[in-house]
PDB file of C-alpha atoms and ligand atoms in Angstrom:
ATOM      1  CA  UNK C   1     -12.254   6.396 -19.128  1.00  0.00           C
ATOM      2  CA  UNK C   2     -11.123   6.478 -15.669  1.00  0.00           C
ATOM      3  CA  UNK C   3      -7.384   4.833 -14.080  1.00  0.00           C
ATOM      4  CA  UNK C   4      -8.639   2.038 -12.329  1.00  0.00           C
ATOM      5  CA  UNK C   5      -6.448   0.582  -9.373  1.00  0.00           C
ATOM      6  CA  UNK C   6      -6.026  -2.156 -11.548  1.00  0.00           C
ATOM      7  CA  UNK C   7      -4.515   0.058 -14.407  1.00  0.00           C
ATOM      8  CA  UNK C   8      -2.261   1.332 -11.730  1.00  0.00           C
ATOM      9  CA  UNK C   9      -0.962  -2.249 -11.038  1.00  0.00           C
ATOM     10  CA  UNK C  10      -0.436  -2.879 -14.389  1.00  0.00           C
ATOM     11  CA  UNK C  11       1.911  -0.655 -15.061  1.00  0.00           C
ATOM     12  CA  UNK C  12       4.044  -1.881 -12.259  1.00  0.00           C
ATOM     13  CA  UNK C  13       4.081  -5.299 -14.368  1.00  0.00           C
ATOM     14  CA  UNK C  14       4.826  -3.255 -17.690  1.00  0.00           C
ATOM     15  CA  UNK C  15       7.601  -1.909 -15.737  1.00  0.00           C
ATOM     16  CA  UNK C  16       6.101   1.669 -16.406  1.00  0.00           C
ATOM     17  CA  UNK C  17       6.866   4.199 -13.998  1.00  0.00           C
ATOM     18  CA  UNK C  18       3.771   5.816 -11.924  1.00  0.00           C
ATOM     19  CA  UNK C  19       3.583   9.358 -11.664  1.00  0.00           C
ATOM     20  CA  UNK C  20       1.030  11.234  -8.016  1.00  0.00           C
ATOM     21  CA  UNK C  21       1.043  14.149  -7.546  1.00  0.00           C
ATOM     22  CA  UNK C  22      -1.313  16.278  -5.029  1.00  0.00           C
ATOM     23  CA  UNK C  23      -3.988  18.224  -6.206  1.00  0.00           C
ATOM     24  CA  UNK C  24      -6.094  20.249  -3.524  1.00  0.00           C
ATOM     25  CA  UNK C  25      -8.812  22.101  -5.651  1.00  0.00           C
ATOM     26  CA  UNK C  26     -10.243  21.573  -9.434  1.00  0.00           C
ATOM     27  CA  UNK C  27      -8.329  24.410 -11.494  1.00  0.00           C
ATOM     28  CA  UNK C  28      -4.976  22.143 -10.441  1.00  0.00           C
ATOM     29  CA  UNK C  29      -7.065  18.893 -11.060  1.00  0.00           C
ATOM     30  CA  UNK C  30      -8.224  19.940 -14.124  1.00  0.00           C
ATOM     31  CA  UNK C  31      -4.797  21.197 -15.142  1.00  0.00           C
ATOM     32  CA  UNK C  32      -3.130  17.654 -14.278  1.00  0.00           C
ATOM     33  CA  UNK C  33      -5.932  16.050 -15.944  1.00  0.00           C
ATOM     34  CA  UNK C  34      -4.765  17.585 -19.394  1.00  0.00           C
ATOM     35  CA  UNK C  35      -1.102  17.005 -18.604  1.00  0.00           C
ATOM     36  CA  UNK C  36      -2.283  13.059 -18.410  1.00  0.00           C
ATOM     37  CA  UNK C  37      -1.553  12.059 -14.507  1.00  0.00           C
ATOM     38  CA  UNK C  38      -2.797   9.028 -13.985  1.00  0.00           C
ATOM     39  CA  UNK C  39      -2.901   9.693 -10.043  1.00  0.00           C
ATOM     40  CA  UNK C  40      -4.206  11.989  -7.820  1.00  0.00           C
ATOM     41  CA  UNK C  41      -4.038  12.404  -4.309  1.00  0.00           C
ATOM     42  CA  UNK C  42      -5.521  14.945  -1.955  1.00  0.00           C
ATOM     43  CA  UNK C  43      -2.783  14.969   0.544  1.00  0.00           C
ATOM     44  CA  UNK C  44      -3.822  16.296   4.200  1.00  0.00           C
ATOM     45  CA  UNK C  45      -0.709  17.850   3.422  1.00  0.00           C
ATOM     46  CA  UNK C  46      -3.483  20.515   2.617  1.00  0.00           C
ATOM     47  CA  UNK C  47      -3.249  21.197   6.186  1.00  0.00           C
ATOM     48  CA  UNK C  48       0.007  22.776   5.503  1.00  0.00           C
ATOM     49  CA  UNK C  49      -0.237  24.174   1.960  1.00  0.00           C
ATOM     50  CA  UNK C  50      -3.593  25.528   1.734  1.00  0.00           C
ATOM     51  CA  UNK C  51      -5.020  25.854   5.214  1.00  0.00           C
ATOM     52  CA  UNK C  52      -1.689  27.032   7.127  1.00  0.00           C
ATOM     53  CA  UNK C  53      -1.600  24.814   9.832  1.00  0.00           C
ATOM     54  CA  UNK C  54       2.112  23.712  10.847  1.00  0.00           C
ATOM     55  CA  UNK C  55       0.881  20.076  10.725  1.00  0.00           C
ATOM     56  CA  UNK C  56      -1.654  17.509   9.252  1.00  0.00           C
ATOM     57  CA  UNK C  57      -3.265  16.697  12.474  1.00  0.00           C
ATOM     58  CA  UNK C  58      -6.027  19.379  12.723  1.00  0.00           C
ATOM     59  CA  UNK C  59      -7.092  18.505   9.155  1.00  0.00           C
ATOM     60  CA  UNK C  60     -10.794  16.929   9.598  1.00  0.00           C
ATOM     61  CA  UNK C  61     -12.768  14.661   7.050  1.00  0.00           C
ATOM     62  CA  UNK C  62     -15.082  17.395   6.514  1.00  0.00           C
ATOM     63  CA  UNK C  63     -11.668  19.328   4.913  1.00  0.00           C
ATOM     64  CA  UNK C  64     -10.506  16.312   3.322  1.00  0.00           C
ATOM     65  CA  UNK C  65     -14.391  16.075   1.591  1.00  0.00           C
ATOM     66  CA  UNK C  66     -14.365  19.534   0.727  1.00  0.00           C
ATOM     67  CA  UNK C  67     -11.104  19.389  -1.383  1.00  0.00           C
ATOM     68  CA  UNK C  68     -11.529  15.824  -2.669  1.00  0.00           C
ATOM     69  CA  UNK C  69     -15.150  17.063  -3.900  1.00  0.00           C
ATOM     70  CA  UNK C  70     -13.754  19.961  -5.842  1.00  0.00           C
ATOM     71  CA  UNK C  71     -10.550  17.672  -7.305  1.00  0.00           C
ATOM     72  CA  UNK C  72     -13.044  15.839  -8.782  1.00  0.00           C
ATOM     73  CA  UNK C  73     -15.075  18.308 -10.665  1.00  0.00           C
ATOM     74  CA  UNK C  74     -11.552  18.953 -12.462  1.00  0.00           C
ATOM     75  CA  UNK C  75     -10.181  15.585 -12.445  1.00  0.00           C
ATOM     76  CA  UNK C  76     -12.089  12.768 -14.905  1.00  0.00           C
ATOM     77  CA  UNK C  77      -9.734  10.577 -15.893  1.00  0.00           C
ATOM     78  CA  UNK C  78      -7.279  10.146 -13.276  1.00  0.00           C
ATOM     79  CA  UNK C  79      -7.533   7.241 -10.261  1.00  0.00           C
ATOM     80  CA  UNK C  80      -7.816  10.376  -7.426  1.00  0.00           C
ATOM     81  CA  UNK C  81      -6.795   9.018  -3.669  1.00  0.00           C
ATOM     82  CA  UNK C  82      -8.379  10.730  -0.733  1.00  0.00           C
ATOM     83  CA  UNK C  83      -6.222  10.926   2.620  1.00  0.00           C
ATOM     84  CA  UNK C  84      -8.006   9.611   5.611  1.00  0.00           C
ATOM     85  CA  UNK C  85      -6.989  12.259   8.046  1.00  0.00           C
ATOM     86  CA  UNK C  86      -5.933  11.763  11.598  1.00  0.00           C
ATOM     87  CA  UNK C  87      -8.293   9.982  13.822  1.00  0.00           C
ATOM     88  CA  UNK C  88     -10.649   8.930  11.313  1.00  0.00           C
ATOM     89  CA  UNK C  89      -9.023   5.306  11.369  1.00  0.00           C
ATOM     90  CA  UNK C  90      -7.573   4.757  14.856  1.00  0.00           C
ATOM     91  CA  UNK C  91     -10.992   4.694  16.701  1.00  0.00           C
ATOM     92  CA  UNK C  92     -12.562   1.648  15.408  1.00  0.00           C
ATOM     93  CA  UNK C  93     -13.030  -0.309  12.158  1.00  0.00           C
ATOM     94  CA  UNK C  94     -17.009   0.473  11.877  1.00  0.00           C
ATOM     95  CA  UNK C  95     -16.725   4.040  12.111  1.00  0.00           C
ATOM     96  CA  UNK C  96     -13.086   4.094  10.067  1.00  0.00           C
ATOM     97  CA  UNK C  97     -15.461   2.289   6.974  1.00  0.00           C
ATOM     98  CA  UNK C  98     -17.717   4.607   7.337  1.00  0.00           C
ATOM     99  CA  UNK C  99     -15.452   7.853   7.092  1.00  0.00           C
ATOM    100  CA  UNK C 100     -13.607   5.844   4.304  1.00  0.00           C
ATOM    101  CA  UNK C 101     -17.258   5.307   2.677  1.00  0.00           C
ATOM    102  CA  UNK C 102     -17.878   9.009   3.178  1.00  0.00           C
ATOM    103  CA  UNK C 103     -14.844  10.232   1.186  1.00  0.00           C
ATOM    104  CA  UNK C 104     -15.289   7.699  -1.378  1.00  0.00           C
ATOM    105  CA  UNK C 105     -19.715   8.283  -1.635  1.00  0.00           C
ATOM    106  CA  UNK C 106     -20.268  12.236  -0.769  1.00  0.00           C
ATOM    107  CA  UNK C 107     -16.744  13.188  -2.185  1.00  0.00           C
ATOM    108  CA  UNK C 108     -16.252  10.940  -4.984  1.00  0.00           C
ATOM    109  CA  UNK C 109     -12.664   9.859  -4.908  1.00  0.00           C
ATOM    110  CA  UNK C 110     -12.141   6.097  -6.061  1.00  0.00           C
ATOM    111  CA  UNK C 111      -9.513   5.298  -3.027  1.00  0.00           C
ATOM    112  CA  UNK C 112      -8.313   6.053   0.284  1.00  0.00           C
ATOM    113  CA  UNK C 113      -4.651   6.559   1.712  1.00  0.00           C
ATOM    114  CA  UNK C 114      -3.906   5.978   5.440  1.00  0.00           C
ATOM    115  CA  UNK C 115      -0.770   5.783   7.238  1.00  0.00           C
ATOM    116  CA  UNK C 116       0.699   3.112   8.971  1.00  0.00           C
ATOM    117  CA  UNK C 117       1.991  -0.528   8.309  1.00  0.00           C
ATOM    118  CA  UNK C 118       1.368  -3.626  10.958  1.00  0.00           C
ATOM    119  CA  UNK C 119      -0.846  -1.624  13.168  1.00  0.00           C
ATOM    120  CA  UNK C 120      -2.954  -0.725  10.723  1.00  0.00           C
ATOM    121  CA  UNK C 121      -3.587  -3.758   8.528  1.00  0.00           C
ATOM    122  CA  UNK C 122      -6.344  -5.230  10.287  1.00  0.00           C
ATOM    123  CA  UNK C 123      -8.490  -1.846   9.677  1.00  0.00           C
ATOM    124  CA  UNK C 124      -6.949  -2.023   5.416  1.00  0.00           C
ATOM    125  CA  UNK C 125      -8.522  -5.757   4.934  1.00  0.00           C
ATOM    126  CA  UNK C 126     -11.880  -4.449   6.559  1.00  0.00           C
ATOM    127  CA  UNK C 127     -11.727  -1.512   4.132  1.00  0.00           C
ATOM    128  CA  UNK C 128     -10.902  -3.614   1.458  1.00  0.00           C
ATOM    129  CA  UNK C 129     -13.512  -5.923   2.311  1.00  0.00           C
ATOM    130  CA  UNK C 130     -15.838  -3.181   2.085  1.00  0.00           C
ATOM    131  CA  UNK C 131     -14.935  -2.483  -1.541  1.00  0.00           C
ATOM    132  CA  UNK C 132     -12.969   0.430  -0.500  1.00  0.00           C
ATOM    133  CA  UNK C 133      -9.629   0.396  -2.297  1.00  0.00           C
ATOM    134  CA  UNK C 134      -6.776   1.718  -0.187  1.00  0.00           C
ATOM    135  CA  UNK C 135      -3.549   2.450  -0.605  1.00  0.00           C
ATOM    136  CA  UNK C 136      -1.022   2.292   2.176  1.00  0.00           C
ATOM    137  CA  UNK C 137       1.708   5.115   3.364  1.00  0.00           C
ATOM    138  CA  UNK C 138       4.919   3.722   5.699  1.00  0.00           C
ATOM    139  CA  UNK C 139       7.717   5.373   6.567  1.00  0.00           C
ATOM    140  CA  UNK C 140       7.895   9.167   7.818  1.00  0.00           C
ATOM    141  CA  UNK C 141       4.183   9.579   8.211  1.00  0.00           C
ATOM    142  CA  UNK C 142       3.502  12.573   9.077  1.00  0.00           C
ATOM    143  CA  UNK C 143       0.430  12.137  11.337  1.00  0.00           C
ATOM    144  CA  UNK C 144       2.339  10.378  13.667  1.00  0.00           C
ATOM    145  CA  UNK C 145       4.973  13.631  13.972  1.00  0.00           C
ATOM    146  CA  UNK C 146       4.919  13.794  17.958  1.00  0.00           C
ATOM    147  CA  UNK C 147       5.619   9.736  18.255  1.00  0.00           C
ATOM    148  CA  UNK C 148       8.296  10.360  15.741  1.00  0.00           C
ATOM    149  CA  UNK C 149       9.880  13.399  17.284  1.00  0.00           C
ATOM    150  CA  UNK C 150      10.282  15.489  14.146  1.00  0.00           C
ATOM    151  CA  UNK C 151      10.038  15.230  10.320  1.00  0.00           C
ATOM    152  CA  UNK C 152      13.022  12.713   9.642  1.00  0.00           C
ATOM    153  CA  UNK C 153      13.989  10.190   7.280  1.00  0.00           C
ATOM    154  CA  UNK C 154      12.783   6.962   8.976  1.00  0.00           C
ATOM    155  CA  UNK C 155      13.746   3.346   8.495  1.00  0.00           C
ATOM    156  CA  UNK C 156      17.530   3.990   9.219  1.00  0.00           C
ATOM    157  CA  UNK C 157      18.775   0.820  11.133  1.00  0.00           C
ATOM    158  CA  UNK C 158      18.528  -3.037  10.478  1.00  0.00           C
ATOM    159  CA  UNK C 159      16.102  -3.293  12.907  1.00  0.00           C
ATOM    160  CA  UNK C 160      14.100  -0.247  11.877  1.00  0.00           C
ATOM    161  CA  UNK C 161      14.170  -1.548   7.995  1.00  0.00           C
ATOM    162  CA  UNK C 162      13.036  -4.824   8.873  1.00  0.00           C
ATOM    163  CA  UNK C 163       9.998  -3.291  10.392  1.00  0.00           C
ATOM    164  CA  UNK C 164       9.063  -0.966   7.396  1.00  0.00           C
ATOM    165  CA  UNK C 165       9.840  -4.175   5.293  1.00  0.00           C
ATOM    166  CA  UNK C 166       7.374  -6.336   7.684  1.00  0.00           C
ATOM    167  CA  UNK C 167       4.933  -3.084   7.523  1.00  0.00           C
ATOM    168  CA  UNK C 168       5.006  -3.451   3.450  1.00  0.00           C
ATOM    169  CA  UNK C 169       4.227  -6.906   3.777  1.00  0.00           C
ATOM    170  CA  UNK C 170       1.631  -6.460   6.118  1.00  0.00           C
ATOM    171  CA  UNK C 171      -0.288  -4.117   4.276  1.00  0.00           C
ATOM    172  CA  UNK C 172       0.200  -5.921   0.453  1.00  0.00           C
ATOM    173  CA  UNK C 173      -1.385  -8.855   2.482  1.00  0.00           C
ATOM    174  CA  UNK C 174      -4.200  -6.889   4.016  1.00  0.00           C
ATOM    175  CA  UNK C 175      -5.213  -6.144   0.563  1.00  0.00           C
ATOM    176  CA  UNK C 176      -3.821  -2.466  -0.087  1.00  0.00           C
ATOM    177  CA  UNK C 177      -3.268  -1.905  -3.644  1.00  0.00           C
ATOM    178  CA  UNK C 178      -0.367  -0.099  -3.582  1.00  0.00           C
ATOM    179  CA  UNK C 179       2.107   1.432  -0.830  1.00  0.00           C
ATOM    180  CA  UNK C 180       3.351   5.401  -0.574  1.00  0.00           C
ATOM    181  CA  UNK C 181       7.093   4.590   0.625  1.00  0.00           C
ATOM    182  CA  UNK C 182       7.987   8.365   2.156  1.00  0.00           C
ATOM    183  CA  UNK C 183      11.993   9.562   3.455  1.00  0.00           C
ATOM    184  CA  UNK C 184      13.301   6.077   3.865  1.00  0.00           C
ATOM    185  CA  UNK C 185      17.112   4.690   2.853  1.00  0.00           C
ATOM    186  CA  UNK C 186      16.800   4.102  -1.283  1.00  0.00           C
ATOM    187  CA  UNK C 187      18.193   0.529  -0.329  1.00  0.00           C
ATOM    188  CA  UNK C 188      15.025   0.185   1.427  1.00  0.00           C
ATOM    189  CA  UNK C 189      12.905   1.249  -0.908  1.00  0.00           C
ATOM    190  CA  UNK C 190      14.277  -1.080  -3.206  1.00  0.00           C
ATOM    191  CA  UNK C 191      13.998  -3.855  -1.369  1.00  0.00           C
ATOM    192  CA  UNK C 192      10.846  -3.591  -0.485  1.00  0.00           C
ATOM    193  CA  UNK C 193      10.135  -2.498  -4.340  1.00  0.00           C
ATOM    194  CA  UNK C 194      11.717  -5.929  -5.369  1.00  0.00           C
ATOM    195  CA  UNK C 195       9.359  -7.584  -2.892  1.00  0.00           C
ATOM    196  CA  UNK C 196       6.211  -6.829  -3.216  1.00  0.00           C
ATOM    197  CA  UNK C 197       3.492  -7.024  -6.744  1.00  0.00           C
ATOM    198  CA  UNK C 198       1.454  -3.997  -5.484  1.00  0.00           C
ATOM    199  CA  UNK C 199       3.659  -0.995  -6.685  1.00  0.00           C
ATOM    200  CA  UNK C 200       5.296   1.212  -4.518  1.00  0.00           C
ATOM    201  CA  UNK C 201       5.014   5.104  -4.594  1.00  0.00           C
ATOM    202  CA  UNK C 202       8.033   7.283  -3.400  1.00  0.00           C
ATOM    203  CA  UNK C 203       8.931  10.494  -2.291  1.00  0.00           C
ATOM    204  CA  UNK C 204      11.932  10.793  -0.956  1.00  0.00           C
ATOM    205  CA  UNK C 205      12.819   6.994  -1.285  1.00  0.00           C
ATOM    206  CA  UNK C 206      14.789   7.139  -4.102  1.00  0.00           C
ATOM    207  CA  UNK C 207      14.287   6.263  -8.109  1.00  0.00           C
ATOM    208  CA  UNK C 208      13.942   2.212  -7.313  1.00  0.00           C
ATOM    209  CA  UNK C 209      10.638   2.812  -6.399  1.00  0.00           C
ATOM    210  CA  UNK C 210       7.431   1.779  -8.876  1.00  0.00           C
ATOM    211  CA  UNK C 211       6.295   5.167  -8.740  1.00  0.00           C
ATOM    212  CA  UNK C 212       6.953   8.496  -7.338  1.00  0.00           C
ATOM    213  CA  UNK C 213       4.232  11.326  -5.473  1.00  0.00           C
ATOM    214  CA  UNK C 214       5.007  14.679  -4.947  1.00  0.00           C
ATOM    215  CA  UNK C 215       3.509  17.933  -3.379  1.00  0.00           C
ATOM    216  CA  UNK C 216       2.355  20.069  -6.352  1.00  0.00           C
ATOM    217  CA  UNK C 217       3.154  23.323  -3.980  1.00  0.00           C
ATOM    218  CA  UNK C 218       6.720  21.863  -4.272  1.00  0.00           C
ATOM    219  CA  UNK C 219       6.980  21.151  -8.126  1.00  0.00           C
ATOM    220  CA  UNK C 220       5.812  24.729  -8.228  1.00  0.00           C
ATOM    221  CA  UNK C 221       7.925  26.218  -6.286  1.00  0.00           C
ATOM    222  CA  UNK C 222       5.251  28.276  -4.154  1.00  0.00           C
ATOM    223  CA  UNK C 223       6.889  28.240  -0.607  1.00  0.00           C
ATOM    224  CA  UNK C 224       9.758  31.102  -1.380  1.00  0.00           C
ATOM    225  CA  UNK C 225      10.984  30.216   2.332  1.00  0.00           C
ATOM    226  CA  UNK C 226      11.115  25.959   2.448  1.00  0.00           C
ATOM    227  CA  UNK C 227      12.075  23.148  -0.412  1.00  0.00           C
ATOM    228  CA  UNK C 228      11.970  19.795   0.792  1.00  0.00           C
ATOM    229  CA  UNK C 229      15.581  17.989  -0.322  1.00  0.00           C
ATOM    230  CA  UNK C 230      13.090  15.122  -1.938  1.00  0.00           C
ATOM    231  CA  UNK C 231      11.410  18.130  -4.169  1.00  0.00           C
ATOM    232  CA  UNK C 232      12.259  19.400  -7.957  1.00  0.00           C
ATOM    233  CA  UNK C 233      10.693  22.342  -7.852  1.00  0.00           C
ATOM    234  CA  UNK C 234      10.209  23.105 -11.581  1.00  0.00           C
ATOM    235  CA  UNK C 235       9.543  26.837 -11.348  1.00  0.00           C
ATOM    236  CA  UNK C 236       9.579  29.697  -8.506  1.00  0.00           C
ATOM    237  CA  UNK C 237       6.162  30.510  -8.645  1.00  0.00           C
ATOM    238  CA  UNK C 238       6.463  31.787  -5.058  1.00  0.00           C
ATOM    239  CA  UNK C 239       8.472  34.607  -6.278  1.00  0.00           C
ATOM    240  CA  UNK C 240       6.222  35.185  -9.428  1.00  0.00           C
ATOM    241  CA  UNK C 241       3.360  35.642  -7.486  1.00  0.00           C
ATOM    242  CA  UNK C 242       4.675  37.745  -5.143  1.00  0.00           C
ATOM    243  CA  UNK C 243       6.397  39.659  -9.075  1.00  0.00           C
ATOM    244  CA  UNK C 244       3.271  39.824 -10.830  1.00  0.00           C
ATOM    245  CA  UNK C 245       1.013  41.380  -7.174  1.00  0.00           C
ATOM    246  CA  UNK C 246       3.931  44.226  -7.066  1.00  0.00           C
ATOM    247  CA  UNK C 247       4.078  45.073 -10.883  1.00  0.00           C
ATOM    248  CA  UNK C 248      -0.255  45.481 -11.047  1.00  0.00           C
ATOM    249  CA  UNK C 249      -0.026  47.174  -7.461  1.00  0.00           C
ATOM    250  CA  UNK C 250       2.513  49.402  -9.345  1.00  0.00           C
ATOM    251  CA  UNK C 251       0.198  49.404 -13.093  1.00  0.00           C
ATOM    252  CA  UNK C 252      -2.918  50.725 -10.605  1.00  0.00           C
ATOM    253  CA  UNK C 253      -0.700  53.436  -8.754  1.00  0.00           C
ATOM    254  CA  UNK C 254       0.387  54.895 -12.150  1.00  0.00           C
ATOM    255  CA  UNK C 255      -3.119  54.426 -13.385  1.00  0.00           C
ATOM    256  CA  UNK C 256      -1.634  52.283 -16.626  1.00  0.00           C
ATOM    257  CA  UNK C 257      -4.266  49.745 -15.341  1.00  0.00           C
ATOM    258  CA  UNK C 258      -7.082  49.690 -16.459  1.00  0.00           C
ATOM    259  CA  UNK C 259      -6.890  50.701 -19.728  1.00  0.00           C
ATOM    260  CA  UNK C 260      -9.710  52.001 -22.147  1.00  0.00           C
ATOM    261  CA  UNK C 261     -10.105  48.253 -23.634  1.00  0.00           C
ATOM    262  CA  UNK C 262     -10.422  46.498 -20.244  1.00  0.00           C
ATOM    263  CA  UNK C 263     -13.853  48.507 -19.826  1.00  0.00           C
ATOM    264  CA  UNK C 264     -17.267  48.488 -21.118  1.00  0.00           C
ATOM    265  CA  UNK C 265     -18.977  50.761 -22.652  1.00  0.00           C
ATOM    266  CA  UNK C 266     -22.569  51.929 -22.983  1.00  0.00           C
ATOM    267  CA  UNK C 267     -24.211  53.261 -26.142  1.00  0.00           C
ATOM    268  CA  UNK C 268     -24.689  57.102 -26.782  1.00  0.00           C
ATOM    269  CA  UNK C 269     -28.100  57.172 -26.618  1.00  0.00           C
ATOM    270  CA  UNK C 270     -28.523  54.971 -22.899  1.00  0.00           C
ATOM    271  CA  UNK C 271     -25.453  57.301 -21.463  1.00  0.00           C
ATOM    272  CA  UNK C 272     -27.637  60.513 -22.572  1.00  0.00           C
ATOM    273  CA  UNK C 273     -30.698  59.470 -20.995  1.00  0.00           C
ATOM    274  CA  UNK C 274     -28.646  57.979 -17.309  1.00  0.00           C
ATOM    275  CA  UNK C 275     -26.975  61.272 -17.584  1.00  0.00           C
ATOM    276  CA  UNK C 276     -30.188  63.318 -18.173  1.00  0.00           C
ATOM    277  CA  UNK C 277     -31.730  61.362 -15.170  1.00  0.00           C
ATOM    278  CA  UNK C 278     -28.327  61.644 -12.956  1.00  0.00           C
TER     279      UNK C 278
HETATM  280  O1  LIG W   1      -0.552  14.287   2.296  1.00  0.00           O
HETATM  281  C1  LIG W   1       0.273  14.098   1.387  1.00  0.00           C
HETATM  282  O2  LIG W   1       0.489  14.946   0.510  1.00  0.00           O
HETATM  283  C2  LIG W   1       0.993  12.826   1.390  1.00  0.00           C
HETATM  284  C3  LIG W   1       2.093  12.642   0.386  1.00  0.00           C
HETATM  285  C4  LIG W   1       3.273  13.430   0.748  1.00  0.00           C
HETATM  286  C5  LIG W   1       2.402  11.208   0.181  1.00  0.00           C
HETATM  287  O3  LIG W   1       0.711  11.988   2.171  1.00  0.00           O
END
């Protein structure tokens, strides 16, 4: 059976901890399927990790439907979140429901992220009207890198945690069903953990949050040149890669790959008459 957003919620009542993490294509889905994640999202971080831009904003909805349509022929029982990529929400509310309604119909996701807090809520509640679960992301947000000046922890001052705290609010009341709280003060993130029922979702907000997302790429280790300080990168699979490409480039030089039992064989009878015929 499938995580259901309410399943989600409930285990911020249980006081259970909720583990994202991004998946990008189905071997990974299907791989944190087995390892029981109850959430998914397809980050347009996939900008950066598996399309090599240097930022989210050329991501489209066509990548975001390509990628969420092959998490989900790996992924069948975890609640899987598609990111609504810049532009696809700012333009209007009809045609933001209807890119929404295309991630959620043609790729098959059961929610959608977007970023922003106040200025956003009025386009959440007409989602959620919709029927289209959503689940909010405050804080650094990464589509908005050129009004922010940079990749930096936001939410720093009084004034600017009292408007990530009114952006919370904001969205909890437009109807989001749960919040992605990203490189803001852990005091913040507590508060605003305390004061809202829809569970929050860190990364890089500290360990008061109601749940914590992370890059798979960074868990992995796969960028040998850039951790992110919020990342525990688990393994340096960066460097294995790069280990395992050198050692066969090394096996084929020497000719100790392939060996006789990675071949096929034809019987004696077929090889006599191809070789009669050669
Ligand atoms: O795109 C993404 O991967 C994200 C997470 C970092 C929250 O938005």
């Amino acid at each position: 059976m499938r995580i259901t957003i309410r399943d989600v919620q409930a285990m911020k009542s249980r006081g259970e901890r909720i583990s994202m993490f991004t998946a990008y294509d189905y071997t990974t889905a299907k791989l944190l399927d087995r390892a029981g994640v109850p959430m998914l999202l397809v980050g347009d971080s996939l900008g950066m990790t598996v399309l090599g831009y240097d930022s989210t904003i050329p991501v489209t909805l066509d990548d975001m439907v390509h990628h969420v349509k092959a998490v989900m022929r790996g992924a069948h029982r975890p609640l899987v979140v598609g990111d609504m990529p810049f532009m696809t929400f700012q333009v209007s509310e009809s045609q933001t429901v209807a890119n929404a309604g295309r991630l959620l119909q043609v790729g098959g996701c059961q929610a959608v992220k977007l970023e922003g807090g106040v200025r956003v809520a009025s386009t959440v509640k007409r989602l959620v009207e919709a029927g289209i679960p959503v689940m909010g992301h405050i804080g650094l947000t990464p589509q908005s890198v050129n009004e922010l000046g940079g990749y930096r922890a936001q939410g720093k001052t009084a004034a600017a945690a009292t408007r990530l705290l009114l952006d919370a609010q904001a969205l909890e009341e437009a109807g989001a069903f749960a919040v992605v709280l990203e490189c803001i003060p852990t005091p913040l993130a507590r508060v605003i953990t305390d004061r809202l029922k829809v569970p929050t979702i860190g990364i890089g907000a500290g360990p008061y949050c109601d749940g914590q997302v992370q890059v798979i790429n960074d868990l992995l280790g796969l960028n040998p040149d850039f951790t992110p300080r919020h990342a525990k990168p688990y393994a340096q699979m960066g460097l294995s890669i790069i280990d395992i490409a050198r050692q066969h480039m090394e096996a084929v030089q020497d000719g100790s790959f392939p060996e006789e039992q990675n071949g096929y064989q034809m019987d004696e009878a077929a090889l006599a008459e191809f070789l009669q015929q050669a």
